[in-house]
Coordinates of C-alpha atoms and ligand atoms in Angstrom, one line a residue:
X1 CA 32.0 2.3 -20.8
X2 CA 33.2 0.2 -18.0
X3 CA 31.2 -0.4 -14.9
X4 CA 31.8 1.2 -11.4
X5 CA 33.2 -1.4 -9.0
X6 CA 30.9 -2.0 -6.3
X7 CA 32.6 0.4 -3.6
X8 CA 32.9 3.1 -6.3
X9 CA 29.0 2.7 -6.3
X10 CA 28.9 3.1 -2.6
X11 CA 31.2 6.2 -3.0
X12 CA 28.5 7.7 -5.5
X13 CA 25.9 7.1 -3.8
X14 CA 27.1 8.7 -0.1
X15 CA 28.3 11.8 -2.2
X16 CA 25.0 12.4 -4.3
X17 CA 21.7 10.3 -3.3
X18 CA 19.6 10.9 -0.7
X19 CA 17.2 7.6 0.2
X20 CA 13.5 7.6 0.9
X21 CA 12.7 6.3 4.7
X22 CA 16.8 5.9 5.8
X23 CA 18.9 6.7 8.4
X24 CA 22.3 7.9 6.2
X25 CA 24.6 7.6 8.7
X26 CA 23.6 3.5 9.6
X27 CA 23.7 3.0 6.0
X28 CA 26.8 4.3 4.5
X29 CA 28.7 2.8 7.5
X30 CA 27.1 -0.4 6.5
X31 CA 27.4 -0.2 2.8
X32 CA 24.4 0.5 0.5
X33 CA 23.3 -2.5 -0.4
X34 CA 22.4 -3.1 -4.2
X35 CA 20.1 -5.3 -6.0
X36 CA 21.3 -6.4 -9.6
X37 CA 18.7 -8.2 -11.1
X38 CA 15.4 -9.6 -10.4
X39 CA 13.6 -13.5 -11.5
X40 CA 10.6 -14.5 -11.0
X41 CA 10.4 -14.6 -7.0
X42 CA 13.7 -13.7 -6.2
X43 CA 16.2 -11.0 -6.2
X44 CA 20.0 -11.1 -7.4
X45 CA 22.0 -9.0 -4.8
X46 CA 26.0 -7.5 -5.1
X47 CA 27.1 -10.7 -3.7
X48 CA 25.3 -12.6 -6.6
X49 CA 23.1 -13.8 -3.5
X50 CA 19.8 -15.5 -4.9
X51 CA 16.9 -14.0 -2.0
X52 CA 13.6 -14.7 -1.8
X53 CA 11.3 -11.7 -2.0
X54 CA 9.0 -12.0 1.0
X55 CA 7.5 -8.1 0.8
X56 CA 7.4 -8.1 -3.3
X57 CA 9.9 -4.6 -3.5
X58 CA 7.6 -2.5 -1.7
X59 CA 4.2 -4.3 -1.4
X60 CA 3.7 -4.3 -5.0
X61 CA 5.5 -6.3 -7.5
X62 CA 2.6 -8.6 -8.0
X63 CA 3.5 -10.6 -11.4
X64 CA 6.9 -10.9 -9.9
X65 CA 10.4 -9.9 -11.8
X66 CA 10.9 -9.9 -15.3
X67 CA 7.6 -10.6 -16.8
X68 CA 7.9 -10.2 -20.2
X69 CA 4.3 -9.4 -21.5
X70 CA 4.9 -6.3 -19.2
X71 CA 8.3 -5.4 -21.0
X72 CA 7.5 -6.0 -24.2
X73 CA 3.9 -3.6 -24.1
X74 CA 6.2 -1.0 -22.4
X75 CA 8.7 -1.2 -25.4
X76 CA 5.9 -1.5 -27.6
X77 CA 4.1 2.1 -27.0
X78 CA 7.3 3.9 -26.4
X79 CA 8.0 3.0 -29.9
X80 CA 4.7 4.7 -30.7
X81 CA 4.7 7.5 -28.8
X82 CA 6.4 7.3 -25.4
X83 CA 4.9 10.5 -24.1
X84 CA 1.9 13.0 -24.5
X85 CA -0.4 14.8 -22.0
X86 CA -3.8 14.0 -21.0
X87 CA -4.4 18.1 -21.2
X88 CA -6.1 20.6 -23.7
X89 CA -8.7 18.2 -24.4
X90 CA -6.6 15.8 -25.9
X91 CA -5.7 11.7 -24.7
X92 CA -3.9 8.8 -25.8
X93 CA -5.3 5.2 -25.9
X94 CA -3.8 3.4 -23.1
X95 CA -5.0 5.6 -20.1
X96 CA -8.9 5.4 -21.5
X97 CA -8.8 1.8 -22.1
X98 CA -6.8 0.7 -18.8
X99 CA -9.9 3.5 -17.3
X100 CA -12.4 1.3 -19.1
X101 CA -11.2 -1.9 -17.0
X102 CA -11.0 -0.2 -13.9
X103 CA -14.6 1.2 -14.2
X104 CA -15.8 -2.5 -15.4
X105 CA -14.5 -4.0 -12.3
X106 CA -14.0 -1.2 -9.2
X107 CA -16.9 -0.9 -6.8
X108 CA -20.2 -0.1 -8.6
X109 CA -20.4 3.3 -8.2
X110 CA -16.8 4.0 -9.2
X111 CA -17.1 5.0 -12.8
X112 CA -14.7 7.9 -12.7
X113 CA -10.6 7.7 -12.9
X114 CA -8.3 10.3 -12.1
X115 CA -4.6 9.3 -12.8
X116 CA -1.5 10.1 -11.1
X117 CA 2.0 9.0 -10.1
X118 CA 2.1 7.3 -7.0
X119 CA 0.1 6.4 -4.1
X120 CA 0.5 9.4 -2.4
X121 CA -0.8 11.8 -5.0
X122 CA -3.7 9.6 -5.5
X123 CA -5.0 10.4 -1.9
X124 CA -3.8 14.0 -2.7
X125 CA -5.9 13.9 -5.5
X126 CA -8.9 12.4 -3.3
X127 CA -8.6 15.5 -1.0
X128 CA -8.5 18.3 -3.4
X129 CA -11.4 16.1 -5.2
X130 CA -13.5 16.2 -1.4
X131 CA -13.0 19.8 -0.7
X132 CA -14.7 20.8 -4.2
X133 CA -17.5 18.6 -3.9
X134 CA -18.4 19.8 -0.4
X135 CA -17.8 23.6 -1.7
X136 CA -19.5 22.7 -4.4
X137 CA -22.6 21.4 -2.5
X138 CA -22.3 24.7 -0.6
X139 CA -21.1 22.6 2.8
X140 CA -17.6 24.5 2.8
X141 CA -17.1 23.9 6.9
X142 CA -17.0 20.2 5.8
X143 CA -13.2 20.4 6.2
X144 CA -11.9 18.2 8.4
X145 CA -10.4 14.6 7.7
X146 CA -10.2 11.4 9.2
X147 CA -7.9 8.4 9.1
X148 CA -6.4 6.1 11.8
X149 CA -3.9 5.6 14.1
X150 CA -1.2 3.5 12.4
X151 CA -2.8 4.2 8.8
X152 CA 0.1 4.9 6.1
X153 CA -1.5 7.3 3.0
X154 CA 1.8 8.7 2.0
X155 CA 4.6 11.5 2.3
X156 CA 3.0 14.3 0.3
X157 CA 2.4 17.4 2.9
X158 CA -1.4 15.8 3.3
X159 CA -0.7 12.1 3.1
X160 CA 1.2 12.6 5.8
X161 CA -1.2 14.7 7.6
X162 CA -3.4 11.6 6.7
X163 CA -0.8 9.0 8.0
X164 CA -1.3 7.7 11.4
X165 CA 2.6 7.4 12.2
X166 CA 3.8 10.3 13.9
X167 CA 7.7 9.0 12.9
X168 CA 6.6 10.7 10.0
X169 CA 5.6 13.8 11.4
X170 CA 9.0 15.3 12.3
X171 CA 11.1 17.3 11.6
X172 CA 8.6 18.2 9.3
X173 CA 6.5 20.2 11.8
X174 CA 3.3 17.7 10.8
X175 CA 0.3 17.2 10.4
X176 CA -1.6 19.6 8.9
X177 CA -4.8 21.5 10.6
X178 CA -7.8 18.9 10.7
X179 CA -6.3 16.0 9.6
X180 CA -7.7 14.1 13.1
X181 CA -6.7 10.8 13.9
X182 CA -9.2 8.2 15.1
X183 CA -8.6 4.6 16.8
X184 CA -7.4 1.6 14.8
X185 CA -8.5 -1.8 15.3
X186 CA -5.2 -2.8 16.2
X187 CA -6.1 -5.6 19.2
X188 CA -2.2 -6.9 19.9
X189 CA -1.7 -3.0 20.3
X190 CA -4.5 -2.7 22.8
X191 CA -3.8 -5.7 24.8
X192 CA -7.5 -7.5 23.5
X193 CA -8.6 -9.9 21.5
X194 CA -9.4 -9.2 17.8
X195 CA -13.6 -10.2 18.4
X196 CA -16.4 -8.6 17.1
X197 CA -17.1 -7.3 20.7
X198 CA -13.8 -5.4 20.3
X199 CA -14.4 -3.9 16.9
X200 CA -17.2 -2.6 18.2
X201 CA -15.8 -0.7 21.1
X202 CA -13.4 0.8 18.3
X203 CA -16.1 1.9 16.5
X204 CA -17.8 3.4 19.2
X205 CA -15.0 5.6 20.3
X206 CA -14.8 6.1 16.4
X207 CA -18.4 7.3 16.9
X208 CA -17.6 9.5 20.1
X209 CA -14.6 11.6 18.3
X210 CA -17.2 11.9 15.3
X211 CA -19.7 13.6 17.5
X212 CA -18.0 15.6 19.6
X213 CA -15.9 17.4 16.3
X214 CA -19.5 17.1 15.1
X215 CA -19.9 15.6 11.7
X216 CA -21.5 18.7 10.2
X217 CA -17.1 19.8 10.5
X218 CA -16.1 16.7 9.0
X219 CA -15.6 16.2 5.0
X220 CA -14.1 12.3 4.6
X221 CA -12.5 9.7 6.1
X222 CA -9.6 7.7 4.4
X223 CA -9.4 3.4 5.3
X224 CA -7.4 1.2 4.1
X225 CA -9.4 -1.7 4.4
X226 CA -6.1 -4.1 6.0
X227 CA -3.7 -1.3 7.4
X228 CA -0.3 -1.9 5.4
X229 CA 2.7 -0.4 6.5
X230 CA 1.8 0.5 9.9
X231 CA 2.0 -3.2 10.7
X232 CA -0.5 -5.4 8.7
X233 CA -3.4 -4.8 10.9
X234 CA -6.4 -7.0 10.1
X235 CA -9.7 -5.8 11.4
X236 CA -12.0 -7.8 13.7
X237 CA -15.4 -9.3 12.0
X238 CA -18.1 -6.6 11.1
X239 CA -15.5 -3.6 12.1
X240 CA -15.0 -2.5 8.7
X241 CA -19.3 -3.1 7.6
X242 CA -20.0 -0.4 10.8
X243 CA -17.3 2.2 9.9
X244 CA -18.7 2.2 6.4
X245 CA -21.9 2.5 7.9
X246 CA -20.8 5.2 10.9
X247 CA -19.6 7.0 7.6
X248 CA -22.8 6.8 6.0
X249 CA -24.9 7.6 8.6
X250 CA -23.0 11.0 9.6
X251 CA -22.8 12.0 5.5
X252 CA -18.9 11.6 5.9
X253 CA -17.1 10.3 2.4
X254 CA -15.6 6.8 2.8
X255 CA -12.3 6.7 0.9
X256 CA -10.4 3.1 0.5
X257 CA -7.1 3.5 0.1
X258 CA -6.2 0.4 -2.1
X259 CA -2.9 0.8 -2.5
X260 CA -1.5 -2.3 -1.0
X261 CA -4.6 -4.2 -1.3
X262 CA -6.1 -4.2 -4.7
X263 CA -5.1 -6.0 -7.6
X264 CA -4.8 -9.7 -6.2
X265 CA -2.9 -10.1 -2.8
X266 CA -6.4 -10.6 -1.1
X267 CA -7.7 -12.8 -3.6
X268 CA -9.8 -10.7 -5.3
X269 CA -9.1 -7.1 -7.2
X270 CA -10.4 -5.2 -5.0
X271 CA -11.3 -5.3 -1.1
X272 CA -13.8 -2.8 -1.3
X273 CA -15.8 -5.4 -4.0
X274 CA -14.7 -8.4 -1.8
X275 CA -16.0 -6.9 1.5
X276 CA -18.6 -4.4 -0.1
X277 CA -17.5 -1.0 1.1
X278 CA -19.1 0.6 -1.5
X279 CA -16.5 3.7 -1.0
X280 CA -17.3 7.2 -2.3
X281 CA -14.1 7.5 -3.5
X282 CA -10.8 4.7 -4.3
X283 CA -7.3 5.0 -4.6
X284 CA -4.8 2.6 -6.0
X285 CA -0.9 2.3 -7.1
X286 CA 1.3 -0.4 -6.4
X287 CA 0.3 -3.5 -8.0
X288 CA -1.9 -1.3 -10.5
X289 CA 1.8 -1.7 -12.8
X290 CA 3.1 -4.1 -10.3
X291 CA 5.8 -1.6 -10.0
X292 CA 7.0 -2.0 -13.5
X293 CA 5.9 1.6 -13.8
X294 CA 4.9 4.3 -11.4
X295 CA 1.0 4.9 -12.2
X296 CA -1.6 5.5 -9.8
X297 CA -5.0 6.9 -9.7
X298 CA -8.6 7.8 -8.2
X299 CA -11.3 6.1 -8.8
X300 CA -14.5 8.4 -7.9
X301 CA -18.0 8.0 -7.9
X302 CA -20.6 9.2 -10.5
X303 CA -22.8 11.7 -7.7
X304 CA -19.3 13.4 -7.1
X305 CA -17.9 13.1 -10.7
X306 CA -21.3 15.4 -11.0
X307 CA -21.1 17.7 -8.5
X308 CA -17.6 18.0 -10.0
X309 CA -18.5 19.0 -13.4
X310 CA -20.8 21.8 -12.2
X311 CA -17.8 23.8 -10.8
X312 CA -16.4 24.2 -14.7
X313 CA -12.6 23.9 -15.3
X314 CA -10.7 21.2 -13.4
X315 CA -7.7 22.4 -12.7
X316 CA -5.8 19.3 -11.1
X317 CA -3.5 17.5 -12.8
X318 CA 0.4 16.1 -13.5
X319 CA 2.5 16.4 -16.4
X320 CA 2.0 12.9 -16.2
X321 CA -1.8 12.4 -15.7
X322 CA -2.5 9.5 -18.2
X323 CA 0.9 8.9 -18.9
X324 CA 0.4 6.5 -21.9
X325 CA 3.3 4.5 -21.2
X326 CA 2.8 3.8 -17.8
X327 CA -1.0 2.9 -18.5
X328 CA 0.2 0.5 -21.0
X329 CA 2.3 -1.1 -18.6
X330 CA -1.0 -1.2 -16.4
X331 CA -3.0 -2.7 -18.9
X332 CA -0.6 -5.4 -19.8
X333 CA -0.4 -6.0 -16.2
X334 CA -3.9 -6.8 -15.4
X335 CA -3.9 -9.1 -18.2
X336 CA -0.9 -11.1 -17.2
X337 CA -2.4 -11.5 -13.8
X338 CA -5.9 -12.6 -15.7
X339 CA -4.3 -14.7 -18.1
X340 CA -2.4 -16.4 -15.5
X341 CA -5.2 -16.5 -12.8
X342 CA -3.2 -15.6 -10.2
X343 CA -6.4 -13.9 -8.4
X344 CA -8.0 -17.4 -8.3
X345 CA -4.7 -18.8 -7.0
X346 CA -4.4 -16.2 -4.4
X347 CA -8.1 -16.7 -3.5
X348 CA -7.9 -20.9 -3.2
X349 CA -4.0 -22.0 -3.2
X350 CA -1.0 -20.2 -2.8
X351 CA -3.3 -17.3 -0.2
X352 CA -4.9 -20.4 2.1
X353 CA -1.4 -21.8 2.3
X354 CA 0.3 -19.2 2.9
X355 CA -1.9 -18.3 6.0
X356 CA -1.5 -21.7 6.9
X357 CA 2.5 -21.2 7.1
X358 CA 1.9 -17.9 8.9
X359 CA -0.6 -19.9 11.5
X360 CA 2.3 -22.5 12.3
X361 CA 5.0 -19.9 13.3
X362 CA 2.6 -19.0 16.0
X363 CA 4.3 -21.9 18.5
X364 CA 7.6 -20.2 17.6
X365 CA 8.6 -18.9 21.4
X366 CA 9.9 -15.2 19.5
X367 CA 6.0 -15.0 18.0
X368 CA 3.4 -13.5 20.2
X369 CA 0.6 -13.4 17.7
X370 CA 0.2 -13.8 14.0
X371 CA -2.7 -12.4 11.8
X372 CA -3.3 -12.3 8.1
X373 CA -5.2 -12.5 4.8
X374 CA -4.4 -14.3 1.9
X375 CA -0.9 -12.9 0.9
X376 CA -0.4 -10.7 3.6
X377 CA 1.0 -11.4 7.0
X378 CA 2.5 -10.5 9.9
X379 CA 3.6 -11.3 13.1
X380 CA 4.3 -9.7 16.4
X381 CA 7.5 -10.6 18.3
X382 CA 8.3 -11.5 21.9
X383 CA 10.9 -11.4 24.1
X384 CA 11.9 -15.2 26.0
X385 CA 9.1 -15.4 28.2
X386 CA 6.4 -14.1 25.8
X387 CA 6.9 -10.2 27.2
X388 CA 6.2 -7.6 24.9
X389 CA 9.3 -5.6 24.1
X390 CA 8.7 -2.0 23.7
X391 CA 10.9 0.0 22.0
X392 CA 13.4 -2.9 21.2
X393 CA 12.8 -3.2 17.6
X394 CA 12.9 -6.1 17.4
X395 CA 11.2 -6.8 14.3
X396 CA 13.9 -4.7 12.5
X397 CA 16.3 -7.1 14.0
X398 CA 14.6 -10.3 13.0
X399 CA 14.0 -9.0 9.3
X400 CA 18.2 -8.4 9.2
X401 CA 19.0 -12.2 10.7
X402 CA 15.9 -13.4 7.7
X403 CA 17.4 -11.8 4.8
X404 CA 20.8 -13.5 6.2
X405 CA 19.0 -16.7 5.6
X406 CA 17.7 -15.9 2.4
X407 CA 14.9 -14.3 2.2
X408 CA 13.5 -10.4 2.6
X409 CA 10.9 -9.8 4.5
X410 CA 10.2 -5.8 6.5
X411 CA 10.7 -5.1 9.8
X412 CA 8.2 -2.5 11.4
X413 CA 8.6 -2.0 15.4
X414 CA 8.5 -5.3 17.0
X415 CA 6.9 -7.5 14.0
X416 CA 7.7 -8.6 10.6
X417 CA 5.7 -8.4 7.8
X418 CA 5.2 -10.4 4.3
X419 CA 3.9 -9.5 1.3
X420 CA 5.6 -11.7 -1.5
X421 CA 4.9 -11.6 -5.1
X422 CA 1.4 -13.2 -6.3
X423 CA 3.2 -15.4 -8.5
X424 CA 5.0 -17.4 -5.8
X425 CA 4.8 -21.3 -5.3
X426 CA 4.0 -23.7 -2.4
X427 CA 7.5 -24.7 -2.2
X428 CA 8.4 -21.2 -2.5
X429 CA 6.1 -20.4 0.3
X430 CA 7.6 -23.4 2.1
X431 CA 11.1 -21.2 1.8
X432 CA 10.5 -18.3 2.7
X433 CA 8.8 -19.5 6.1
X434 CA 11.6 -21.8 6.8
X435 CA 14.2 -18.6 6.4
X436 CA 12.2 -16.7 8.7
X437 CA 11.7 -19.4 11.4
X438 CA 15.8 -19.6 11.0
X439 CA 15.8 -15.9 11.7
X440 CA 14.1 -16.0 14.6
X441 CA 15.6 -18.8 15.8
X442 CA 18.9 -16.9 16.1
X443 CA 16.9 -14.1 17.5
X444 CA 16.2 -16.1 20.1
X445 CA 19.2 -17.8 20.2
Ligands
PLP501 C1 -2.0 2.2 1.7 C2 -1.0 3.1 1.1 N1 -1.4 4.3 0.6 C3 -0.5 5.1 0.1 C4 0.8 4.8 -0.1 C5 1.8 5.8 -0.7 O1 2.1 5.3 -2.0 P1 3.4 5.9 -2.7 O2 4.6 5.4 -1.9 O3 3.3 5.3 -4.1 O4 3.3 7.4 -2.7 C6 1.3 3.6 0.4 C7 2.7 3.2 0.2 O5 3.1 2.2 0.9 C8 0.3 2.7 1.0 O6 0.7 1.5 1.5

């Protein structure tokens, strides 16, 4: 068969795909752009343009491209059997082993795993999960959900409900009844410093919306524990201790959504372990495969997993729920980032260096403030002057000018975030900051 030129591609794709998150029109005037292949770090693009991958694909290739112990465990059970539900009390081994390392690892009380596809269904899974415990318990009026201003949880009908962007809302006629939003600890945003003194006001407005909805009306509320897509937001000391403890006190379940967190990029597997949440309930995807596969899942706690069981039959679940291949790809994953000790990396190397980078652009006159952890970063951009530029976009515009010099990074509003692959090197790291400090040198230029 011969291959489709690269505008015959571009044809194809205008006539027949429709893209997650895109603006059609911007795009196919454009050109679609198209990523070939992937090594290590670094993607291969239509030009055969080697760029550095500053967001690792969508927060989550952590073992980078082509790992082969990945592949090869893939290829490995599809020979076996590449398919076969976890229904009519049946299983495969993959999803109760990869369940087994989970459980050994996950916050204490987490023993519990419900698997699913994505990020999104795994907070859709949390939800239905809440609203039978709390029926279950005979506290039906506990209905209402919280999560926070700039949180991201997803594009099902109620991960979006639960996300804190309202971008997302239209033309979709979102969110759903009693999915309430509540402040973020987002201290650019508010024009404050991020101090403990500040995280506590959040919490005490937190505290105010709790009582006056009163908390007898109020079922969970989902956190993830550094807010992800709605602009790396990293919360002030003690912030996220009281909101686990607000939650707590008012007998409201604490969900941590993991998505973009666990599995490494902080230095550790999980943030809820690192920080001790102790959540009620967890979700995770992303680096769970590292993307290799899609797989995610809900990690849930042994006093719900009980209340639970009392109501019978369980009838949630996926076609693909334990989806042996995928969980092999998860378990081979885990591995490769134990047998390469990439969380202790993270944790003392490549995640201290990296926030040293981030630090430095700070005297760069387009950077207003930058904030991170380990291998997560961001930073807010300025207009000459140091003025905040609402509305401008202008970290949509720097992202464009960076991935001209070589390396990807994402644009969200006015700031750019990073989020490369766990596997990446000092010099590496030396790169991709010197291609962004290029990019916003010409944004300033
Ligand atoms: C924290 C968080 N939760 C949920 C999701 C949704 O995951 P998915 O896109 O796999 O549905 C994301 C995706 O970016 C995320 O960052």
């Amino acid at each position: 068969m011969v291959s489709p030129t690269l505008q015959e591609l571009r044809q194809k794709d205008r006539a027949h795909h429709i893209h997650p998150f895109t603006h059609h029109g911007d795009m196919h005037r454009e050109g679609t752009r198209w990523i070939k292949t992937g090594d290590g770090c670094y993607l291969i693009d239509e030009n055969d343009r080697r760029l550095l991958d500053g967001l690792a694909g969508l927060w989550c290739v952590n073992v980078g491209y082509n790992c082969t112990a990945i592949v090869e465990a893939v290829h490995r059970q599809m020979e076996q059997l590449p398919y076969y539900p976890s229904f009519f009390n049946t299983t495969t081994e993959p999803p109760v082993l990869l369940a087994e390392w989970l459980a050994e690892r996950a916050p204490a009380r987490l023993k519990r795993v419900v698997y699913s596809n994505s990020g999104s269904e795994s907070n859709e899974t949390a939800l239905k999960i809440i609203r039978a415990y709390w029926k279950l318990r005979g506290k039906s009026q506990k209905r209402k959900v919280l999560s926070r201003n700039f949180a991201y949880h997803g594009v099902t009908l109620a991960a979006t409900s639960l996300t804190g962007l309202p971008n997302c809302y239209e033309p979709f006629d979102l969110p759903l009844e009693g999915f309430l939003k509540i402040p973020a600890p987002y201290a650019w945003h508010d024009g404050a410093a991020a101090t403990e003194a500040y995280g506590a006001d959040v919490i005490a407005r937190t505290a105010e919306i709790i009582d006056r909805e009163g908390s007898e009306t109020i079922a969970a509320m989902f956190v993830e524990p550094i807010q992800g897509a709605g602009g790396v937001i990293v919360p002030p000391p003690g912030y996220l201790k009281a909101l686990r403890e607000l939650c707590r006190e008012r007998d409201i379940l604490f969900v941590a959504d993991e998505v973009i967190t666990a599995f490494g990029r902080l230095g550790c597997w999980f943030a809820s372990v690192r920080d001790d949440l102790d959540p009620d309930l967890m979700n995770i995807a992303k680096g769970l495969t590292s993307g290799y596969l899609p797989l995610g899942a809900t990690l849930v706690s042994n006093e719900i997993t009980d209340v639970i069981h009392t109501g019978g039959y369980f009838a949630h679940g996926y076609t693909y729920t334990g989806h042996p291949t995928c969980a092999a790809a998860g378990l081979a994953n885990v591995r490769v980032i134990e047998s390469l000790g990439l969380i202790d990396a993270v944790r003392t190397d490549v995640g201290p260096y990296f926030q040293q980078k981030l630090r430095e652009l700070a005297d760069h006159p387009a950077v207003g403030e930058v904030r991170g952890d380990h291998l997560i970063g961001a930073a807010e951009l300025v207009e000459p002057g140091g003025t905040r530029p609402p509305g401008k976009l202008l970290g949509l515009k720097a992202a464009e000018l960076i991935r001209e010099e070589g390396a990807i990074v994402r644009g969200i509003r006015d700031l750019i975030a990073l989020a490369p692959p766990l596997i990446i090197t000092r010099p590496q790291i030396d790169e991709l900051f010197a291609a962004v400090r290029r990019g916003l040198d010409r944004l300033t230029a």
